[in-house]
Amino acid sequence: MDKARLIDKLNEAIALELCGVLQYNQYAQVLLGQDRKIWKSVFTDSSDESLGHARLFAERVVALGGHPTCEPTAVKQTTDVKEMLRNAVDHEKRAVAVYKEALDAAEGNVAYCNILEDQIDEETRDYEEFLLYLGEVDKASGAGGASASKAG
Ligand SMILES: [Fe+2]
């Protein structure tokens, strides 16, 4: 296990999760009309889930002897629901990629590998669900999850 790299990668993930807290919450608040009825709970749940992930990995960073970040990555603002969903796909894809990098840094530590494999599974399902909301599927990744090389 490369502890310093793992702390760095987990902090990257925490910054993304904190962005997710704010971005998904903002989307839930600004929606109007029928879109609000359909999507408000989806984005509220995603915001809550992101906070849970940020807390989980902040605890792990402290346990590793590091200092968890409290700075989110940049929020992408929009009032267009299709753009919200596209941003969500990009966000979840990036999360899968960062957790895969963290998994690579954790190699040899069974406990951290298990936590990160579960996390990659969860983020991949979120990514795929948002893609399905857009009427799309990720033909490149199949059951293995979002491709790290395509993260952006
Ligand atoms: Fe997450």
Tab-separated table of C-alpha atoms and ligand atoms in Angstrom:
chain	number	residue	atom	x	y	z
A	1	MET	CA	0.000	0.000	0.000
A	2	ASP	CA	1.240	3.463	-0.933
A	3	LYS	CA	-0.167	5.370	2.047
A	4	ALA	CA	0.737	8.891	0.883
A	5	ARG	CA	-0.773	8.285	-2.559
A	6	LEU	CA	-3.867	6.702	-1.025
A	7	ILE	CA	-4.399	9.775	1.199
A	8	ASP	CA	-4.000	12.029	-1.869
A	9	LYS	CA	-6.479	9.988	-3.914
A	10	LEU	CA	-8.999	9.810	-1.061
A	11	ASN	CA	-8.744	13.583	-0.690
A	12	GLU	CA	-9.417	13.934	-4.422
A	13	ALA	CA	-12.474	11.730	-3.922
A	14	ILE	CA	-13.631	13.759	-0.889
A	15	ALA	CA	-13.347	16.994	-2.897
A	16	LEU	CA	-15.532	15.421	-5.597
A	17	GLU	CA	-18.044	14.155	-3.047
A	18	LEU	CA	-18.265	17.606	-1.421
A	19	CYS	CA	-18.921	19.052	-4.878
A	20	GLY	CA	-21.641	16.408	-5.279
A	21	VAL	CA	-23.262	17.505	-2.004
A	22	LEU	CA	-23.503	21.117	-3.235
A	23	GLN	CA	-24.178	20.489	-6.932
A	24	TYR	CA	-26.940	17.910	-6.476
A	25	ASN	CA	-28.526	19.962	-3.699
A	26	GLN	CA	-28.492	23.038	-5.949
A	27	TYR	CA	-30.100	21.080	-8.795
A	28	ALA	CA	-32.835	19.841	-6.422
A	29	GLN	CA	-33.560	23.428	-5.338
A	30	VAL	CA	-33.645	25.281	-8.672
A	31	LEU	CA	-35.824	22.900	-10.694
A	32	LEU	CA	-39.236	24.258	-11.704
A	33	GLY	CA	-42.454	22.836	-13.105
A	34	GLN	CA	-42.834	19.154	-13.897
A	35	ASP	CA	-39.064	18.628	-13.799
A	36	ARG	CA	-39.172	19.534	-10.106
A	37	LYS	CA	-41.769	16.860	-9.382
A	38	ILE	CA	-39.765	14.212	-11.226
A	39	TRP	CA	-36.178	15.043	-10.261
A	40	LYS	CA	-36.125	16.821	-6.901
A	41	SER	CA	-35.942	13.634	-4.824
A	42	VAL	CA	-33.357	12.077	-7.173
A	43	PHE	CA	-30.973	15.009	-6.721
A	44	THR	CA	-31.696	15.368	-3.000
A	45	ASP	CA	-30.892	11.677	-2.472
A	46	SER	CA	-27.704	12.027	-4.524
A	47	SER	CA	-26.632	15.013	-2.414
A	48	ASP	CA	-27.231	13.063	0.807
A	49	GLU	CA	-25.365	10.056	-0.572
A	50	SER	CA	-22.387	12.245	-1.489
A	51	LEU	CA	-22.221	13.610	2.061
A	52	GLY	CA	-22.173	10.058	3.404
A	53	HIS	CA	-19.297	9.192	1.092
A	54	ALA	CA	-17.374	12.358	2.019
A	55	ARG	CA	-17.709	11.489	5.711
A	56	LEU	CA	-16.759	7.845	5.207
A	57	PHE	CA	-13.530	8.700	3.410
A	58	ALA	CA	-12.673	11.668	5.633
A	59	GLU	CA	-12.678	9.169	8.520
A	60	ARG	CA	-10.372	6.875	6.538
A	61	VAL	CA	-7.974	9.746	5.753
A	62	VAL	CA	-7.746	10.612	9.465
A	63	ALA	CA	-7.213	6.925	10.315
A	64	LEU	CA	-4.347	6.861	7.807
A	65	GLY	CA	-2.712	9.845	9.524
A	66	GLY	CA	-3.723	12.395	6.887
A	67	HIS	CA	-5.845	15.527	6.936
A	68	PRO	CA	-9.150	15.393	5.037
A	69	THR	CA	-9.876	18.229	2.627
A	70	CYS	CA	-12.975	20.394	3.080
A	71	GLU	CA	-12.611	22.103	-0.312
A	72	PRO	CA	-15.031	20.919	-3.016
A	73	THR	CA	-14.180	20.796	-6.704
A	74	ALA	CA	-16.022	23.374	-8.822
A	75	VAL	CA	-19.823	23.143	-8.942
A	76	LYS	CA	-21.351	23.199	-12.447
A	77	GLN	CA	-24.453	25.371	-12.258
A	78	THR	CA	-27.398	25.008	-14.621
A	79	THR	CA	-31.184	25.186	-14.578
A	80	ASP	CA	-31.584	22.786	-17.520
A	81	VAL	CA	-32.436	19.259	-16.383
A	82	LYS	CA	-30.752	17.559	-19.336
A	83	GLU	CA	-27.535	19.446	-18.566
A	84	MET	CA	-27.900	18.471	-14.894
A	85	LEU	CA	-28.067	14.803	-15.887
A	86	ARG	CA	-25.104	15.170	-18.245
A	87	ASN	CA	-23.108	16.837	-15.458
A	88	ALA	CA	-24.148	14.026	-13.105
A	89	VAL	CA	-22.877	11.399	-15.560
A	90	ASP	CA	-19.544	13.228	-15.857
A	91	HIS	CA	-19.337	13.633	-12.076
A	92	GLU	CA	-20.021	9.959	-11.306
A	93	LYS	CA	-17.634	8.830	-14.027
A	94	ARG	CA	-14.886	10.961	-12.522
A	95	ALA	CA	-15.668	9.518	-9.080
A	96	VAL	CA	-15.319	5.952	-10.391
A	97	ALA	CA	-11.943	6.868	-11.918
A	98	VAL	CA	-10.605	8.458	-8.712
A	99	TYR	CA	-11.761	5.549	-6.538
A	100	LYS	CA	-10.052	3.163	-8.984
A	101	GLU	CA	-6.827	5.145	-8.560
A	102	ALA	CA	-7.279	4.939	-4.772
A	103	LEU	CA	-7.794	1.172	-5.084
A	104	ASP	CA	-4.537	0.944	-6.998
A	105	ALA	CA	-2.751	2.860	-4.205
A	106	ALA	CA	-4.326	0.557	-1.572
A	107	GLU	CA	-3.046	-2.620	-3.225
A	108	GLY	CA	-1.965	-5.131	-0.572
A	109	ASN	CA	-4.286	-3.793	2.151
A	110	VAL	CA	-7.345	-6.070	2.085
A	111	ALA	CA	-9.583	-3.832	4.216
A	112	TYR	CA	-9.036	-0.704	2.116
A	113	CYS	CA	-9.315	-2.675	-1.116
A	114	ASN	CA	-12.689	-4.064	0.028
A	115	ILE	CA	-14.002	-0.622	0.992
A	116	LEU	CA	-12.880	0.830	-2.333
A	117	GLU	CA	-14.226	-2.049	-4.430
A	118	ASP	CA	-17.632	-1.586	-2.779
A	119	GLN	CA	-17.366	2.157	-3.429
A	120	ILE	CA	-16.484	1.644	-7.098
A	121	ASP	CA	-19.502	-0.658	-7.413
A	122	GLU	CA	-21.788	1.960	-5.869
A	123	GLU	CA	-20.443	4.850	-7.962
A	124	THR	CA	-20.627	2.739	-11.125
A	125	ARG	CA	-24.293	1.990	-10.473
A	126	ASP	CA	-24.957	5.719	-9.944
A	127	TYR	CA	-23.110	6.498	-13.180
A	128	GLU	CA	-25.091	3.888	-15.101
A	129	GLU	CA	-28.398	5.049	-13.610
A	130	PHE	CA	-27.811	8.671	-14.675
A	131	LEU	CA	-26.844	7.431	-18.151
A	132	LEU	CA	-30.105	5.483	-18.316
A	133	TYR	CA	-32.004	8.647	-17.332
A	134	LEU	CA	-30.479	10.190	-20.460
A	135	GLY	CA	-31.574	7.148	-22.474
A	136	GLU	CA	-27.996	5.955	-22.962
A	137	VAL	CA	-25.834	2.987	-21.995
A	138	ASP	CA	-22.046	2.792	-21.659
A	139	LYS	CA	-21.251	0.252	-24.371
A	140	ALA	CA	-17.501	0.561	-23.756
A	141	SER	CA	-17.419	-0.385	-20.077
A	142	GLY	CA	-20.015	-3.168	-19.855
A	143	ALA	CA	-20.358	-4.731	-16.398
A	144	GLY	CA	-16.879	-3.595	-15.368
A	145	GLY	CA	-17.851	0.007	-14.752
A	146	ALA	CA	-16.830	3.337	-16.186
A	147	SER	CA	-13.477	3.408	-17.899
A	148	ALA	CA	-10.856	5.299	-15.930
A	149	SER	CA	-9.182	6.424	-19.124
A	150	LYS	CA	-12.321	8.263	-20.235
A	151	ALA	CA	-12.750	10.222	-17.017
A	152	GLY	CA	-12.874	13.953	-17.349
B	1	FE	FE	-20.119	9.229	-4.092
